[in-house]
Short mmCIF file of C-alpha atoms and ligand atoms in Angstrom, two decimals:
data_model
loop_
_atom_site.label_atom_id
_atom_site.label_comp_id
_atom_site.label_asym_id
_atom_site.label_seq_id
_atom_site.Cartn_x
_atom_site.Cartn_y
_atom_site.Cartn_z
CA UNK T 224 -32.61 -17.21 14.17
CA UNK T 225 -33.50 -13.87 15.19
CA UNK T 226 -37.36 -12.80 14.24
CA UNK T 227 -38.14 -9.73 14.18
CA UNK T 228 -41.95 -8.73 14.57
CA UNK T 229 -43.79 -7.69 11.17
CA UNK T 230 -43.42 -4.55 9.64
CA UNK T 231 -39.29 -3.98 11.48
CA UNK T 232 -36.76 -3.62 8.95
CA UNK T 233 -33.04 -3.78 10.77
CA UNK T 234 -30.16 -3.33 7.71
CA UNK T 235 -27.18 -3.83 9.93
CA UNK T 236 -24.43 -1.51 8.43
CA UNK T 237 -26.00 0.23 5.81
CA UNK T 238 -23.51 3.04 5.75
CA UNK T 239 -20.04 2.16 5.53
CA UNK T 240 -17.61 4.86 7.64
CA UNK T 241 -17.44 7.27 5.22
CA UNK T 242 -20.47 7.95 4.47
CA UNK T 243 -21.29 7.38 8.63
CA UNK T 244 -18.65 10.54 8.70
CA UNK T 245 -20.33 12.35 6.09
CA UNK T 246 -23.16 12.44 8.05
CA UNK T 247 -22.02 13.05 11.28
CA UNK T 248 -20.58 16.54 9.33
CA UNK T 249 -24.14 17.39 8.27
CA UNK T 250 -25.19 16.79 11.66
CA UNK T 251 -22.62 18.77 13.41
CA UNK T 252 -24.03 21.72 10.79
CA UNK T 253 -27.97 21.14 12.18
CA UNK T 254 -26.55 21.20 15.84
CA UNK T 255 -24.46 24.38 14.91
CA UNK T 256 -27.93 26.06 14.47
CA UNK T 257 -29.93 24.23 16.74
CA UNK T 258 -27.85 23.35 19.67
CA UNK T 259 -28.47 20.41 21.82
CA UNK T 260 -30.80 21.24 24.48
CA UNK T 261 -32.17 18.85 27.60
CA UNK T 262 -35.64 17.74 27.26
CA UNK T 263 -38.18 17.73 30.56
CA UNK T 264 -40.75 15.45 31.14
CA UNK T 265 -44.21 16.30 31.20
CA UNK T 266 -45.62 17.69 34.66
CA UNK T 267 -42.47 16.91 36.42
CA UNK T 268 -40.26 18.66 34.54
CA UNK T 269 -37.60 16.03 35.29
CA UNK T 270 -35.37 16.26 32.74
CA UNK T 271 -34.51 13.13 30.26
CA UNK T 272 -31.35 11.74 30.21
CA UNK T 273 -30.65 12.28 26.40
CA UNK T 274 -30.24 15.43 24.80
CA UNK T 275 -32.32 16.33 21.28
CA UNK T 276 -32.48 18.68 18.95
CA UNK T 277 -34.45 18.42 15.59
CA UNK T 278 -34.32 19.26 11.99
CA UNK T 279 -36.97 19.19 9.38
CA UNK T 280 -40.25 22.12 9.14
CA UNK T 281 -41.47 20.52 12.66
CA UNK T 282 -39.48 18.73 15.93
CA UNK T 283 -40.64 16.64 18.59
CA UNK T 284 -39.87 18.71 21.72
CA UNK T 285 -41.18 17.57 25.62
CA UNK T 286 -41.55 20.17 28.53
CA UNK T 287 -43.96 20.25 31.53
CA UNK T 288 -46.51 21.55 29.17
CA UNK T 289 -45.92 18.08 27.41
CA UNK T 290 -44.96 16.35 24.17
CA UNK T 291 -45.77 18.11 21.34
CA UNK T 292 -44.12 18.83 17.60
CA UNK T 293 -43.40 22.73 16.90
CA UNK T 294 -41.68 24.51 13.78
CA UNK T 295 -39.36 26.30 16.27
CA UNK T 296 -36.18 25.28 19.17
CA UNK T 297 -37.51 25.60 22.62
CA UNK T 298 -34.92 27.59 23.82
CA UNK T 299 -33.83 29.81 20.50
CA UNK T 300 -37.00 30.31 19.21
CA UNK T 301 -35.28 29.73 15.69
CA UNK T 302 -36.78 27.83 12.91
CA UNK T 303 -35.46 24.20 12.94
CA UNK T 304 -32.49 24.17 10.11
CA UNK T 305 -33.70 22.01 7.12
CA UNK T 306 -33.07 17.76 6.54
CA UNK T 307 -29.79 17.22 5.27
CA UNK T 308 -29.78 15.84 2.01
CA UNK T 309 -28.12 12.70 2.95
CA UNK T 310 -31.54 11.31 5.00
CA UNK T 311 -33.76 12.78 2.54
CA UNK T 312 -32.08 10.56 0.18
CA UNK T 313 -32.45 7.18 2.74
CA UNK T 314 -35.97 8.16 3.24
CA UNK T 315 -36.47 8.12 -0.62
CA UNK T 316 -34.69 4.47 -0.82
CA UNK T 317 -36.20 3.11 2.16
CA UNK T 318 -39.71 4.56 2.48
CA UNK T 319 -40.14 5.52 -1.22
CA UNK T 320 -44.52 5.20 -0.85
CA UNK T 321 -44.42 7.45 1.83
CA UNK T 322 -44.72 11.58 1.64
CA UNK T 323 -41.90 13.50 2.22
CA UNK T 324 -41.05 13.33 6.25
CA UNK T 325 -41.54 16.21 8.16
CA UNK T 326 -39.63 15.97 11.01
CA UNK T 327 -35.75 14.16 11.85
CA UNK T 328 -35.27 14.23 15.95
CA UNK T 329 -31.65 13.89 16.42
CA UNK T 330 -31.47 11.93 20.20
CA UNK T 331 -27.81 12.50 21.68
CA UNK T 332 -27.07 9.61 24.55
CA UNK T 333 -23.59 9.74 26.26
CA UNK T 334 -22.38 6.44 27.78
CA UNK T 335 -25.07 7.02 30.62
CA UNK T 336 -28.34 8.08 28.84
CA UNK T 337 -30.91 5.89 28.44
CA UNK T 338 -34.67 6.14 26.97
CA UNK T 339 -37.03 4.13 28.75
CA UNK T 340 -40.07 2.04 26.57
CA UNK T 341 -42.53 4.21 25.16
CA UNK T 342 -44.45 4.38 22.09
CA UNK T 343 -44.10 6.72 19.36
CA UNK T 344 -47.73 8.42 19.21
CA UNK T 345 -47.48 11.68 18.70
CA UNK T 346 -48.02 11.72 14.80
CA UNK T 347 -51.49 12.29 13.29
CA UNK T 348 -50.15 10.10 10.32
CA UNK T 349 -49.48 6.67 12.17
CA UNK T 350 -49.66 4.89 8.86
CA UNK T 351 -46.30 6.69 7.38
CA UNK T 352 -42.68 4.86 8.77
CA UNK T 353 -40.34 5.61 11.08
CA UNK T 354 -36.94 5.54 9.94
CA UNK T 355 -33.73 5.30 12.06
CA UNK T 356 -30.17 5.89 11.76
CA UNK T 357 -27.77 4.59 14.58
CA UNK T 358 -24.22 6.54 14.84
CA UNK T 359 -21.22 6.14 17.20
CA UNK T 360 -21.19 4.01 20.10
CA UNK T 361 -23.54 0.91 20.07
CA UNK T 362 -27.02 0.50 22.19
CA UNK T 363 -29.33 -2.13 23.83
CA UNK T 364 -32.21 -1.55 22.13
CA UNK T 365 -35.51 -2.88 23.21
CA UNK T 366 -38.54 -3.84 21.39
CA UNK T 367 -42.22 -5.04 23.06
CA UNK T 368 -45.69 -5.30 22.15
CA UNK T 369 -48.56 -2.71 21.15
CA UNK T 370 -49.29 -2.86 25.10
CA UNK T 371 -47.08 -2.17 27.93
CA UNK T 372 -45.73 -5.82 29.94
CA UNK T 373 -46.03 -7.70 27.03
CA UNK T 374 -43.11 -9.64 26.25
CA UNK T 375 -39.86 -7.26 24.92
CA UNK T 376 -36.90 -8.49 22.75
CA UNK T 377 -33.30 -6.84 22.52
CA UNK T 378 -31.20 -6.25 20.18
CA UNK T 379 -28.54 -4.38 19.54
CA UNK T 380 -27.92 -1.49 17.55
CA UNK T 381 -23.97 -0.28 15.64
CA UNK T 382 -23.30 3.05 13.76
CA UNK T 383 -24.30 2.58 10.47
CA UNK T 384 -27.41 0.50 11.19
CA UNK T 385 -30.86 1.49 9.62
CA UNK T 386 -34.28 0.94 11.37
CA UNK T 387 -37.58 1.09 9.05
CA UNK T 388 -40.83 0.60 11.11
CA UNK T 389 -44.10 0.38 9.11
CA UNK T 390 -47.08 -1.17 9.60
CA UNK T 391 -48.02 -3.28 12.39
CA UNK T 392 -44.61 -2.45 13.89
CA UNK T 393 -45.10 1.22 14.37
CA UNK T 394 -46.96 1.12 17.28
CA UNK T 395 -44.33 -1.27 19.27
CA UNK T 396 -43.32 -0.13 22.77
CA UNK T 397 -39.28 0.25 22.53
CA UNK T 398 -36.46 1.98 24.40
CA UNK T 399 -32.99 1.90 24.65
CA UNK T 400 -31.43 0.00 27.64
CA UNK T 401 -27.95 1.21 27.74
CA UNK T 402 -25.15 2.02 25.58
CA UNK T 403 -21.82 0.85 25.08
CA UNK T 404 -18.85 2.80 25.89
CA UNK T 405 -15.74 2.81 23.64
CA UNK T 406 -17.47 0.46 20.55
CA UNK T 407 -17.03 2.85 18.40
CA UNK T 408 -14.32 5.81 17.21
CA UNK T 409 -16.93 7.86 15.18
CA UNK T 410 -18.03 10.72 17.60
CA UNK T 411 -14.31 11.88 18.99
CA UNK T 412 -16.15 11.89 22.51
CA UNK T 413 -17.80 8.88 22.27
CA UNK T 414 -21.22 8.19 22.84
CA UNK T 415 -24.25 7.57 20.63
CA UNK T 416 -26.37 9.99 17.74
CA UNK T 417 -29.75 8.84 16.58
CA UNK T 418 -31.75 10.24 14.18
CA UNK T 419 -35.55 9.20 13.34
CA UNK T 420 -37.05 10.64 9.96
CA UNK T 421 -41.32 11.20 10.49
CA UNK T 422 -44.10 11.86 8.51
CA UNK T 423 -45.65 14.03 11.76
CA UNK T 424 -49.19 16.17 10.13
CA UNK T 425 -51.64 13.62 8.00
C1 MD3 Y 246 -40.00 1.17 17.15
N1 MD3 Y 246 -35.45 6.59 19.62
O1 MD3 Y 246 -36.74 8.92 19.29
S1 MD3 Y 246 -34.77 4.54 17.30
C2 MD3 Y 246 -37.44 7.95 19.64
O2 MD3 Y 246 -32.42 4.92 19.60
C3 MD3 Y 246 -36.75 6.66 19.90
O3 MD3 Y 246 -32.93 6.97 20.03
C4 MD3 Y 246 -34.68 5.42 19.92
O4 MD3 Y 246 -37.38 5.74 20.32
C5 MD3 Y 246 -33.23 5.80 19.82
O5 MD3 Y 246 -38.65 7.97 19.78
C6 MD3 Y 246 -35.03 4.28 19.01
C7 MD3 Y 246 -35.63 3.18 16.61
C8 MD3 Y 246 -37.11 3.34 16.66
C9 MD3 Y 246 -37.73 4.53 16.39
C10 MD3 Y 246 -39.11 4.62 16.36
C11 MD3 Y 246 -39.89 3.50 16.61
C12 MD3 Y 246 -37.86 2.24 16.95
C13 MD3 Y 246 -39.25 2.31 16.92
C14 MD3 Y 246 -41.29 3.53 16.52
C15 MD3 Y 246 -42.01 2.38 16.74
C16 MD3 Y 246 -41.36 1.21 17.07
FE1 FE Y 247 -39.47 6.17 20.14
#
């Protein structure tokens, strides 16, 4: 039997393939306006291996002036484009005690990307969810303790699958290991979209 730690909801499947495509459509509209751009790590500038974009008021961007959530794209200086419908609507089923989120950082891997473990910190409201949505190709995903070296788990996550983490699971280190060419025919070019709904300002 597979435990997951307290507060992790995983609802393999959630979307069936149509509404995975409708989706991806709404997504393709946010990245029309706010293209994919390559993040850079802080100080070193080295850049990250998966490309982001975000939609929502705010968006997680990193730079070598560091990690940080802004209303605008780092290289367009546009607003971010508003929350498709769709994930406002999961966020309502899902998360239904939680304000409105703020923020939806759409993570593009291709078959090489990975993210390695890290905690999500950068919200003033660390008592609101995160919730995830896993399309196209599959991932290794990783899950650990609140401190680095503690023992990690893996799992892995298919288009269609939703993540909710609340309470004592929010604060779990977690990356994503590698992902799995050719598992799935939903992004024409394979490769893997996530997207991760946040409460960001308290
Ligand atoms: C566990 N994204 O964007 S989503 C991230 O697949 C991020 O792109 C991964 O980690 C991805 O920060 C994982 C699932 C997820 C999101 C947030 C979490 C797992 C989490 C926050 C706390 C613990
Ligand atoms: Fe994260």
């Amino acid at each position: 039997m597979l435990v997951l730690p307290k507060g992790l909801r995983h609802i393999p499947g959630h979307l069936d393939r149509a509404a995975q495509e409708r989706l991806v459509d709404a997504i393709r509209g946010v990245v029309a306006q706010a293209p994919f751009y390559r993040p850079e790590m802080p100080r070193t500038g080295k850049p990250l291996s998966v490309r982001m974009t975000n939609c929502g008021e705010l968006g997680w961007v990193t730079d070598r002036a560091g990690y940080r959530y802004q209303p605008h794209h780092p290289v367009t200086g546009e607003p971010w484009p508003p929350i498709p419908d769709m994930l406002m609507d999961l966020w309502r089923e899902f998360c239904p005690e939680a304000r409105p989120p703020q923020a939806c950082l759409v993570n593009f891997y291709d078959v090489t990307a990975k993210m390695g473990l890290h905690q999500d910190r950068d919200e003033q409201d660390l008592t609101a969810p995160v919730l995830s949505v896993s399309l196209g190709d599959a991932c290794l995903f990783r899950i650990g303790g609140t401190e680095r070296g503690q023992p990690t788990r893996s799992f892995r996550l298919e288009s269609g699958d939703i993540v909710v983490l609340g309470g004592p699971s929010r604060l779990l280190f977690h990356g994503v290991d590698r992902i799995y060419p050719t598992t799935s025919a939903l992004l024409r070019d394979g490769g893997r979209i996530n997207l991760t709904l946040r409460r960001v300002t308290a």
